[in-house]
PDB file of C-alpha atoms in Angstrom:
ATOM      1  CA  UNK A   1       1.300 -13.738  18.607  1.00 57.00           C
ATOM      2  CA  UNK A   2       3.187 -10.686  17.147  1.00 71.00           C
ATOM      3  CA  UNK A   3       1.274 -10.512  13.852  1.00 91.00           C
ATOM      4  CA  UNK A   4       3.288  -8.523  11.288  1.00 95.00           C
ATOM      5  CA  UNK A   5       6.655  -7.339  12.456  1.00 96.00           C
ATOM      6  CA  UNK A   6       8.742  -4.736  10.572  1.00 97.00           C
ATOM      7  CA  UNK A   7      12.351  -3.708  11.163  1.00 97.00           C
ATOM      8  CA  UNK A   8      13.803  -1.141  11.450  1.00 97.00           C
ATOM      9  CA  UNK A   9      11.139   1.247  12.716  1.00 96.00           C
ATOM     10  CA  UNK A  10      13.197   4.337  11.908  1.00 97.00           C
ATOM     11  CA  UNK A  11      16.094   4.824   9.468  1.00 97.00           C
ATOM     12  CA  UNK A  12      17.890   7.776   7.964  1.00 97.00           C
ATOM     13  CA  UNK A  13      19.848   7.239   4.755  1.00 97.00           C
ATOM     14  CA  UNK A  14      22.034   9.292   2.597  1.00 97.00           C
ATOM     15  CA  UNK A  15      21.224   9.590  -1.075  1.00 98.00           C
ATOM     16  CA  UNK A  16      22.666   6.682  -2.927  1.00 97.00           C
ATOM     17  CA  UNK A  17      22.919   4.347   0.057  1.00 97.00           C
ATOM     18  CA  UNK A  18      21.125   1.020   0.057  1.00 97.00           C
ATOM     19  CA  UNK A  19      19.116  -0.717   2.712  1.00 97.00           C
ATOM     20  CA  UNK A  20      16.633  -3.519   3.248  1.00 98.00           C
ATOM     21  CA  UNK A  21      13.420  -3.305   5.153  1.00 98.00           C
ATOM     22  CA  UNK A  22      12.527  -6.589   6.830  1.00 98.00           C
ATOM     23  CA  UNK A  23       9.004  -7.962   7.355  1.00 98.00           C
ATOM     24  CA  UNK A  24       7.867 -11.122   9.044  1.00 97.00           C
ATOM     25  CA  UNK A  25       4.449 -12.525   9.850  1.00 95.00           C
ATOM     26  CA  UNK A  26       3.570 -15.351  12.195  1.00 93.00           C
ATOM     27  CA  UNK A  27      -0.034 -15.935  10.992  1.00 88.00           C
ATOM     28  CA  UNK A  28       0.748 -18.487   8.268  1.00 87.00           C
ATOM     29  CA  UNK A  29      -0.505 -16.066   5.632  1.00 87.00           C
ATOM     30  CA  UNK A  30       0.168 -16.795   1.977  1.00 87.00           C
ATOM     31  CA  UNK A  31       0.068 -13.217   0.580  1.00 89.00           C
ATOM     32  CA  UNK A  32       2.284 -10.375   1.686  1.00 93.00           C
ATOM     33  CA  UNK A  33       2.522  -6.720   0.631  1.00 95.00           C
ATOM     34  CA  UNK A  34       4.640  -3.627   0.791  1.00 97.00           C
ATOM     35  CA  UNK A  35       2.953  -0.201   0.737  1.00 96.00           C
ATOM     36  CA  UNK A  36       4.344   3.259   1.011  1.00 97.00           C
ATOM     37  CA  UNK A  37       2.590   6.277   2.525  1.00 96.00           C
ATOM     38  CA  UNK A  38       3.823   9.805   1.926  1.00 94.00           C
ATOM     39  CA  UNK A  39       2.852  12.531   4.408  1.00 88.00           C
ATOM     40  CA  UNK A  40      -0.836  13.365   4.151  1.00 85.00           C
ATOM     41  CA  UNK A  41      -1.347  10.837   1.336  1.00 88.00           C
ATOM     42  CA  UNK A  42      -2.958   7.439   0.910  1.00 90.00           C
ATOM     43  CA  UNK A  43      -1.324   4.035   0.636  1.00 93.00           C
ATOM     44  CA  UNK A  44       0.401   3.006  -2.575  1.00 93.00           C
ATOM     45  CA  UNK A  45       1.261  -0.508  -3.351  1.00 93.00           C
ATOM     46  CA  UNK A  46       4.935  -1.122  -4.176  1.00 97.00           C
ATOM     47  CA  UNK A  47       5.168  -4.918  -4.553  1.00 96.00           C
ATOM     48  CA  UNK A  48       3.215  -7.884  -3.430  1.00 94.00           C
ATOM     49  CA  UNK A  49       3.712 -11.676  -3.157  1.00 93.00           C
ATOM     50  CA  UNK A  50       0.548 -13.655  -3.642  1.00 87.00           C
ATOM     51  CA  UNK A  51       2.326 -16.794  -2.407  1.00 86.00           C
ATOM     52  CA  UNK A  52       5.722 -18.112  -1.436  1.00 87.00           C
ATOM     53  CA  UNK A  53       8.002 -17.992  -4.437  1.00 88.00           C
ATOM     54  CA  UNK A  54       6.106 -15.324  -6.427  1.00 92.00           C
ATOM     55  CA  UNK A  55       6.362 -11.529  -6.499  1.00 95.00           C
ATOM     56  CA  UNK A  56       4.596  -8.912  -8.590  1.00 94.00           C
ATOM     57  CA  UNK A  57       4.772  -5.226  -9.122  1.00 94.00           C
ATOM     58  CA  UNK A  58       2.306  -2.869  -7.666  1.00 92.00           C
ATOM     59  CA  UNK A  59       1.545   0.726  -8.476  1.00 91.00           C
ATOM     60  CA  UNK A  60       4.948   2.243  -7.722  1.00 95.00           C
ATOM     61  CA  UNK A  61       7.711  -0.453  -8.034  1.00 97.00           C
ATOM     62  CA  UNK A  62      10.493   1.695  -9.544  1.00 96.00           C
ATOM     63  CA  UNK A  63      13.553   1.966  -7.299  1.00 96.00           C
ATOM     64  CA  UNK A  64      12.653  -1.098  -5.217  1.00 98.00           C
ATOM     65  CA  UNK A  65      13.245  -4.797  -5.190  1.00 97.00           C
ATOM     66  CA  UNK A  66      11.668  -7.470  -3.083  1.00 98.00           C
ATOM     67  CA  UNK A  67      12.425 -10.975  -1.934  1.00 97.00           C
ATOM     68  CA  UNK A  68       9.970 -13.482  -0.583  1.00 95.00           C
ATOM     69  CA  UNK A  69      12.509 -15.393   1.477  1.00 88.00           C
ATOM     70  CA  UNK A  70      10.018 -17.962   2.745  1.00 94.00           C
ATOM     71  CA  UNK A  71       6.364 -17.991   3.752  1.00 93.00           C
ATOM     72  CA  UNK A  72       7.020 -15.847   6.791  1.00 95.00           C
ATOM     73  CA  UNK A  73       9.366 -13.171   5.403  1.00 97.00           C
ATOM     74  CA  UNK A  74       9.056 -10.525   2.695  1.00 97.00           C
ATOM     75  CA  UNK A  75      11.823  -7.937   2.419  1.00 98.00           C
ATOM     76  CA  UNK A  76      11.962  -4.672   0.496  1.00 98.00           C
ATOM     77  CA  UNK A  77      15.276  -3.357  -0.782  1.00 98.00           C
ATOM     78  CA  UNK A  78      16.257   0.107  -1.815  1.00 97.00           C
ATOM     79  CA  UNK A  79      19.351  -0.205  -4.012  1.00 93.00           C
ATOM     80  CA  UNK A  80      20.197   3.448  -4.353  1.00 96.00           C
ATOM     81  CA  UNK A  81      18.037   5.598  -2.071  1.00 96.00           C
ATOM     82  CA  UNK A  82      16.669   8.902  -3.332  1.00 97.00           C
ATOM     83  CA  UNK A  83      14.960  11.712  -1.392  1.00 96.00           C
ATOM     84  CA  UNK A  84      11.728  10.888  -3.237  1.00 96.00           C
ATOM     85  CA  UNK A  85      11.713   7.597  -1.342  1.00 97.00           C
ATOM     86  CA  UNK A  86      11.335   9.371   1.993  1.00 97.00           C
ATOM     87  CA  UNK A  87       8.104   7.813   3.275  1.00 97.00           C
ATOM     88  CA  UNK A  88       6.515   5.492   5.765  1.00 97.00           C
ATOM     89  CA  UNK A  89       6.606   1.901   4.605  1.00 98.00           C
ATOM     90  CA  UNK A  90       3.990  -0.596   5.677  1.00 97.00           C
ATOM     91  CA  UNK A  91       4.160  -4.342   5.352  1.00 97.00           C
ATOM     92  CA  UNK A  92       0.942  -6.360   5.315  1.00 95.00           C
ATOM     93  CA  UNK A  93      -0.210  -9.951   5.008  1.00 92.00           C
ATOM     94  CA  UNK A  94      -3.439 -11.726   4.176  1.00 87.00           C
ATOM     95  CA  UNK A  95      -5.061 -14.920   5.382  1.00 74.00           C
ATOM     96  CA  UNK A  96      -4.732 -17.776   2.921  1.00 56.00           C
ATOM     97  CA  UNK A  97      -7.915 -18.788   1.264  1.00 53.00           C
ATOM     98  CA  UNK A  98      -9.768 -15.867   2.846  1.00 54.00           C
ATOM     99  CA  UNK A  99     -12.330 -14.400   0.566  1.00 59.00           C
ATOM    100  CA  UNK A 100     -12.362 -10.683   0.424  1.00 61.00           C
ATOM    101  CA  UNK A 101      -9.667  -8.284   1.473  1.00 66.00           C
ATOM    102  CA  UNK A 102      -8.925  -8.691   5.153  1.00 80.00           C
ATOM    103  CA  UNK A 103      -5.240  -7.761   5.449  1.00 87.00           C
ATOM    104  CA  UNK A 104      -3.122  -7.153   8.501  1.00 91.00           C
ATOM    105  CA  UNK A 105      -0.627  -4.374   8.674  1.00 94.00           C
ATOM    106  CA  UNK A 106       2.661  -3.925  10.503  1.00 95.00           C
ATOM    107  CA  UNK A 107       3.457  -0.783  12.550  1.00 94.00           C
ATOM    108  CA  UNK A 108       5.379   0.894   9.776  1.00 96.00           C
ATOM    109  CA  UNK A 109       8.979   1.856   9.051  1.00 97.00           C
ATOM    110  CA  UNK A 110       9.815   5.512   8.858  1.00 97.00           C
ATOM    111  CA  UNK A 111      12.510   6.140   6.227  1.00 97.00           C
ATOM    112  CA  UNK A 112      14.194   9.537   5.608  1.00 97.00           C
ATOM    113  CA  UNK A 113      16.619   9.962   2.694  1.00 97.00           C
ATOM    114  CA  UNK A 114      18.784  13.065   2.950  1.00 97.00           C
TER     115      UNK A 114
ATOM    116  CA  UNK B   1      -9.202  -3.754 -10.512  1.00 57.00           C
ATOM    117  CA  UNK B   2     -12.127  -1.752  -9.275  1.00 62.00           C
ATOM    118  CA  UNK B   3     -11.264   1.933  -8.699  1.00 82.00           C
ATOM    119  CA  UNK B   4     -12.810   3.568  -5.601  1.00 91.00           C
ATOM    120  CA  UNK B   5     -13.837   7.116  -5.053  1.00 93.00           C
ATOM    121  CA  UNK B   6     -14.478   8.610  -1.627  1.00 95.00           C
ATOM    122  CA  UNK B   7     -14.924  12.140  -0.244  1.00 96.00           C
ATOM    123  CA  UNK B   8     -11.552  13.609   0.739  1.00 94.00           C
ATOM    124  CA  UNK B   9     -12.778  14.833   4.116  1.00 96.00           C
ATOM    125  CA  UNK B  10     -15.780  14.990   6.427  1.00 97.00           C
ATOM    126  CA  UNK B  11     -16.532  16.761   9.700  1.00 97.00           C
ATOM    127  CA  UNK B  12     -18.889  15.616  12.434  1.00 97.00           C
ATOM    128  CA  UNK B  13     -19.659  16.196  16.071  1.00 97.00           C
ATOM    129  CA  UNK B  14     -19.511  13.810  18.957  1.00 97.00           C
ATOM    130  CA  UNK B  15     -22.614  11.663  19.309  1.00 97.00           C
ATOM    131  CA  UNK B  16     -23.673  11.997  15.686  1.00 97.00           C
ATOM    132  CA  UNK B  17     -23.980   9.163  13.174  1.00 97.00           C
ATOM    133  CA  UNK B  18     -21.468   9.418  10.323  1.00 98.00           C
ATOM    134  CA  UNK B  19     -21.974   7.909   6.893  1.00 98.00           C
ATOM    135  CA  UNK B  20     -19.077   7.640   4.450  1.00 97.00           C
ATOM    136  CA  UNK B  21     -19.895   6.583   0.940  1.00 96.00           C
ATOM    137  CA  UNK B  22     -17.507   4.941  -1.489  1.00 95.00           C
ATOM    138  CA  UNK B  23     -18.173   4.607  -5.236  1.00 95.00           C
ATOM    139  CA  UNK B  24     -16.879   1.561  -7.142  1.00 92.00           C
ATOM    140  CA  UNK B  25     -18.676   1.527 -10.458  1.00 91.00           C
ATOM    141  CA  UNK B  26     -16.618  -1.260 -12.049  1.00 88.00           C
ATOM    142  CA  UNK B  27     -16.732  -3.714  -9.169  1.00 89.00           C
ATOM    143  CA  UNK B  28     -16.356  -7.316 -10.293  1.00 86.00           C
ATOM    144  CA  UNK B  29     -18.716 -10.151  -9.452  1.00 86.00           C
ATOM    145  CA  UNK B  30     -16.293 -11.794  -7.022  1.00 82.00           C
ATOM    146  CA  UNK B  31     -15.075  -8.558  -5.373  1.00 85.00           C
ATOM    147  CA  UNK B  32     -15.672  -7.886  -1.691  1.00 87.00           C
ATOM    148  CA  UNK B  33     -15.872  -4.439  -0.165  1.00 90.00           C
ATOM    149  CA  UNK B  34     -13.679  -3.767   2.923  1.00 91.00           C
ATOM    150  CA  UNK B  35     -13.226  -0.738   5.081  1.00 94.00           C
ATOM    151  CA  UNK B  36     -10.164   0.138   7.013  1.00 95.00           C
ATOM    152  CA  UNK B  37      -9.377   2.794   9.686  1.00 96.00           C
ATOM    153  CA  UNK B  38      -5.997   4.460  10.060  1.00 96.00           C
ATOM    154  CA  UNK B  39      -4.814   6.619  12.905  1.00 95.00           C
ATOM    155  CA  UNK B  40      -1.749   8.845  12.505  1.00 90.00           C
ATOM    156  CA  UNK B  41       1.570   6.993  12.673  1.00 88.00           C
ATOM    157  CA  UNK B  42      -0.180   3.567  12.630  1.00 92.00           C
ATOM    158  CA  UNK B  43      -0.984   0.992  10.035  1.00 92.00           C
ATOM    159  CA  UNK B  44      -4.580   0.665   8.827  1.00 93.00           C
ATOM    160  CA  UNK B  45      -6.818  -1.774  10.689  1.00 92.00           C
ATOM    161  CA  UNK B  46      -9.797  -3.746   9.471  1.00 91.00           C
ATOM    162  CA  UNK B  47     -13.234  -2.421  10.357  1.00 94.00           C
ATOM    163  CA  UNK B  48     -15.833  -4.307   8.369  1.00 93.00           C
ATOM    164  CA  UNK B  49     -16.279  -6.292   5.131  1.00 91.00           C
ATOM    165  CA  UNK B  50     -19.260  -7.215   3.014  1.00 91.00           C
ATOM    166  CA  UNK B  51     -20.427  -8.577  -0.310  1.00 91.00           C
ATOM    167  CA  UNK B  52     -24.033  -7.453  -0.510  1.00 90.00           C
ATOM    168  CA  UNK B  53     -26.888  -6.021   1.491  1.00 88.00           C
ATOM    169  CA  UNK B  54     -26.059  -5.068   5.097  1.00 95.00           C
ATOM    170  CA  UNK B  55     -23.346  -6.129   7.467  1.00 95.00           C
ATOM    171  CA  UNK B  56     -23.111  -5.039  11.108  1.00 96.00           C
ATOM    172  CA  UNK B  57     -20.467  -5.576  13.785  1.00 94.00           C
ATOM    173  CA  UNK B  58     -19.720  -4.018  17.152  1.00 93.00           C
ATOM    174  CA  UNK B  59     -18.141  -0.844  15.589  1.00 93.00           C
ATOM    175  CA  UNK B  60     -19.865  -0.134  12.328  1.00 97.00           C
ATOM    176  CA  UNK B  61     -22.437  -1.054   9.737  1.00 97.00           C
ATOM    177  CA  UNK B  62     -21.857  -1.478   6.012  1.00 97.00           C
ATOM    178  CA  UNK B  63     -24.656  -0.900   3.520  1.00 97.00           C
ATOM    179  CA  UNK B  64     -24.352  -2.204  -0.013  1.00 97.00           C
ATOM    180  CA  UNK B  65     -27.105  -1.634  -2.606  1.00 96.00           C
ATOM    181  CA  UNK B  66     -28.237  -4.264  -4.955  1.00 95.00           C
ATOM    182  CA  UNK B  67     -26.083  -3.050  -7.867  1.00 95.00           C
ATOM    183  CA  UNK B  68     -23.011  -2.995  -5.580  1.00 95.00           C
ATOM    184  CA  UNK B  69     -21.609   0.097  -7.352  1.00 95.00           C
ATOM    185  CA  UNK B  70     -21.324   1.924  -4.076  1.00 95.00           C
ATOM    186  CA  UNK B  71     -21.174   1.211  -0.366  1.00 96.00           C
ATOM    187  CA  UNK B  72     -21.693   3.213   2.787  1.00 97.00           C
ATOM    188  CA  UNK B  73     -19.835   2.857   6.027  1.00 98.00           C
ATOM    189  CA  UNK B  74     -21.985   3.946   8.979  1.00 98.00           C
ATOM    190  CA  UNK B  75     -20.354   4.833  12.329  1.00 97.00           C
ATOM    191  CA  UNK B  76     -22.977   5.235  15.097  1.00 94.00           C
ATOM    192  CA  UNK B  77     -22.573   7.983  17.694  1.00 93.00           C
ATOM    193  CA  UNK B  78     -18.954   8.931  16.888  1.00 97.00           C
ATOM    194  CA  UNK B  79     -16.555  10.046  19.515  1.00 96.00           C
ATOM    195  CA  UNK B  80     -13.327  12.168  19.323  1.00 97.00           C
ATOM    196  CA  UNK B  81     -11.357   8.857  19.113  1.00 96.00           C
ATOM    197  CA  UNK B  82     -13.047   8.110  15.749  1.00 96.00           C
ATOM    198  CA  UNK B  83     -11.053  10.891  14.173  1.00 97.00           C
ATOM    199  CA  UNK B  84      -9.053   8.954  11.529  1.00 97.00           C
ATOM    200  CA  UNK B  85      -8.717   8.246   7.856  1.00 97.00           C
ATOM    201  CA  UNK B  86     -11.123   5.667   6.475  1.00 97.00           C
ATOM    202  CA  UNK B  87     -10.349   3.622   3.425  1.00 95.00           C
ATOM    203  CA  UNK B  88     -12.647   1.696   1.165  1.00 93.00           C
ATOM    204  CA  UNK B  89     -10.975  -1.302  -0.503  1.00 90.00           C
ATOM    205  CA  UNK B  90     -12.521  -3.352  -3.286  1.00 86.00           C
ATOM    206  CA  UNK B  91     -11.091  -6.616  -4.575  1.00 77.00           C
ATOM    207  CA  UNK B  92     -11.244 -10.381  -4.528  1.00 65.00           C
ATOM    208  CA  UNK B  93      -9.404 -12.812  -2.321  1.00 55.00           C
ATOM    209  CA  UNK B  94      -7.803 -14.582  -5.254  1.00 59.00           C
ATOM    210  CA  UNK B  95      -6.267 -11.631  -7.107  1.00 61.00           C
ATOM    211  CA  UNK B  96      -3.517 -10.769  -4.676  1.00 69.00           C
ATOM    212  CA  UNK B  97      -3.191  -7.115  -5.831  1.00 77.00           C
ATOM    213  CA  UNK B  98      -4.990  -4.805  -3.446  1.00 83.00           C
ATOM    214  CA  UNK B  99      -5.064  -1.089  -4.288  1.00 82.00           C
ATOM    215  CA  UNK B 100      -6.246   1.462  -1.770  1.00 86.00           C
ATOM    216  CA  UNK B 101      -8.052   4.580  -2.709  1.00 84.00           C
ATOM    217  CA  UNK B 102      -7.330   8.062  -1.395  1.00 88.00           C
ATOM    218  CA  UNK B 103      -9.301   7.590   1.809  1.00 94.00           C
ATOM    219  CA  UNK B 104     -11.652   9.974   3.729  1.00 97.00           C
ATOM    220  CA  UNK B 105     -10.297  11.998   6.583  1.00 96.00           C
ATOM    221  CA  UNK B 106     -12.997  12.167   9.333  1.00 97.00           C
ATOM    222  CA  UNK B 107     -12.627  14.918  11.887  1.00 97.00           C
ATOM    223  CA  UNK B 108     -14.887  14.535  14.945  1.00 97.00           C
ATOM    224  CA  UNK B 109     -15.342  17.767  16.926  1.00 97.00           C
ATOM    225  CA  UNK B 110     -16.473  18.127  20.506  1.00 95.00           C
TER     226      UNK B 110
END
């Protein structure tokens, strides 16, 4: 049981390049999330998907797009990377029908934009 | 969405009990209170969750007063390995949108 798996773990991009961060969960969770965490800072919600087929903006959606490909997979795309998007990106998922806020995080993807 | 406020940082010594308080004045009726722990270079992990009164598990206790406008995470007899950032999260299972606060950096000293 892998839980939440993110790829790649590390990536260096040049300004203006595009890339997609992949996330997959094997826990049959309905809700999935993308957060970013800048050095020494807290977690900020970029986008989330409450269920398959739906996506919604979080706190900092500008510069990003997401796709909920199926129940398992939720990808995050940077169309034109900027140095301000240098961060650690965490994908997370939540148990369907679970009351409360128990969410499970992946190990993170370290992105540097130069 | 309920906004949370926590102390930015706390220091403690090994073997002491640590209490971290989170304020959430506009908590909604169906909101739960959940605490997470994050080590450097890792994703946050669930510690404990509660709705009201007191909850205890093998690693921590969570105290929630009757008005639910605050909560206190209690870590008994901390060790160096408890040095981490602790987040309080308030929300309901059916809203989808989960916003983390700034977190509390706990430094445990020998």
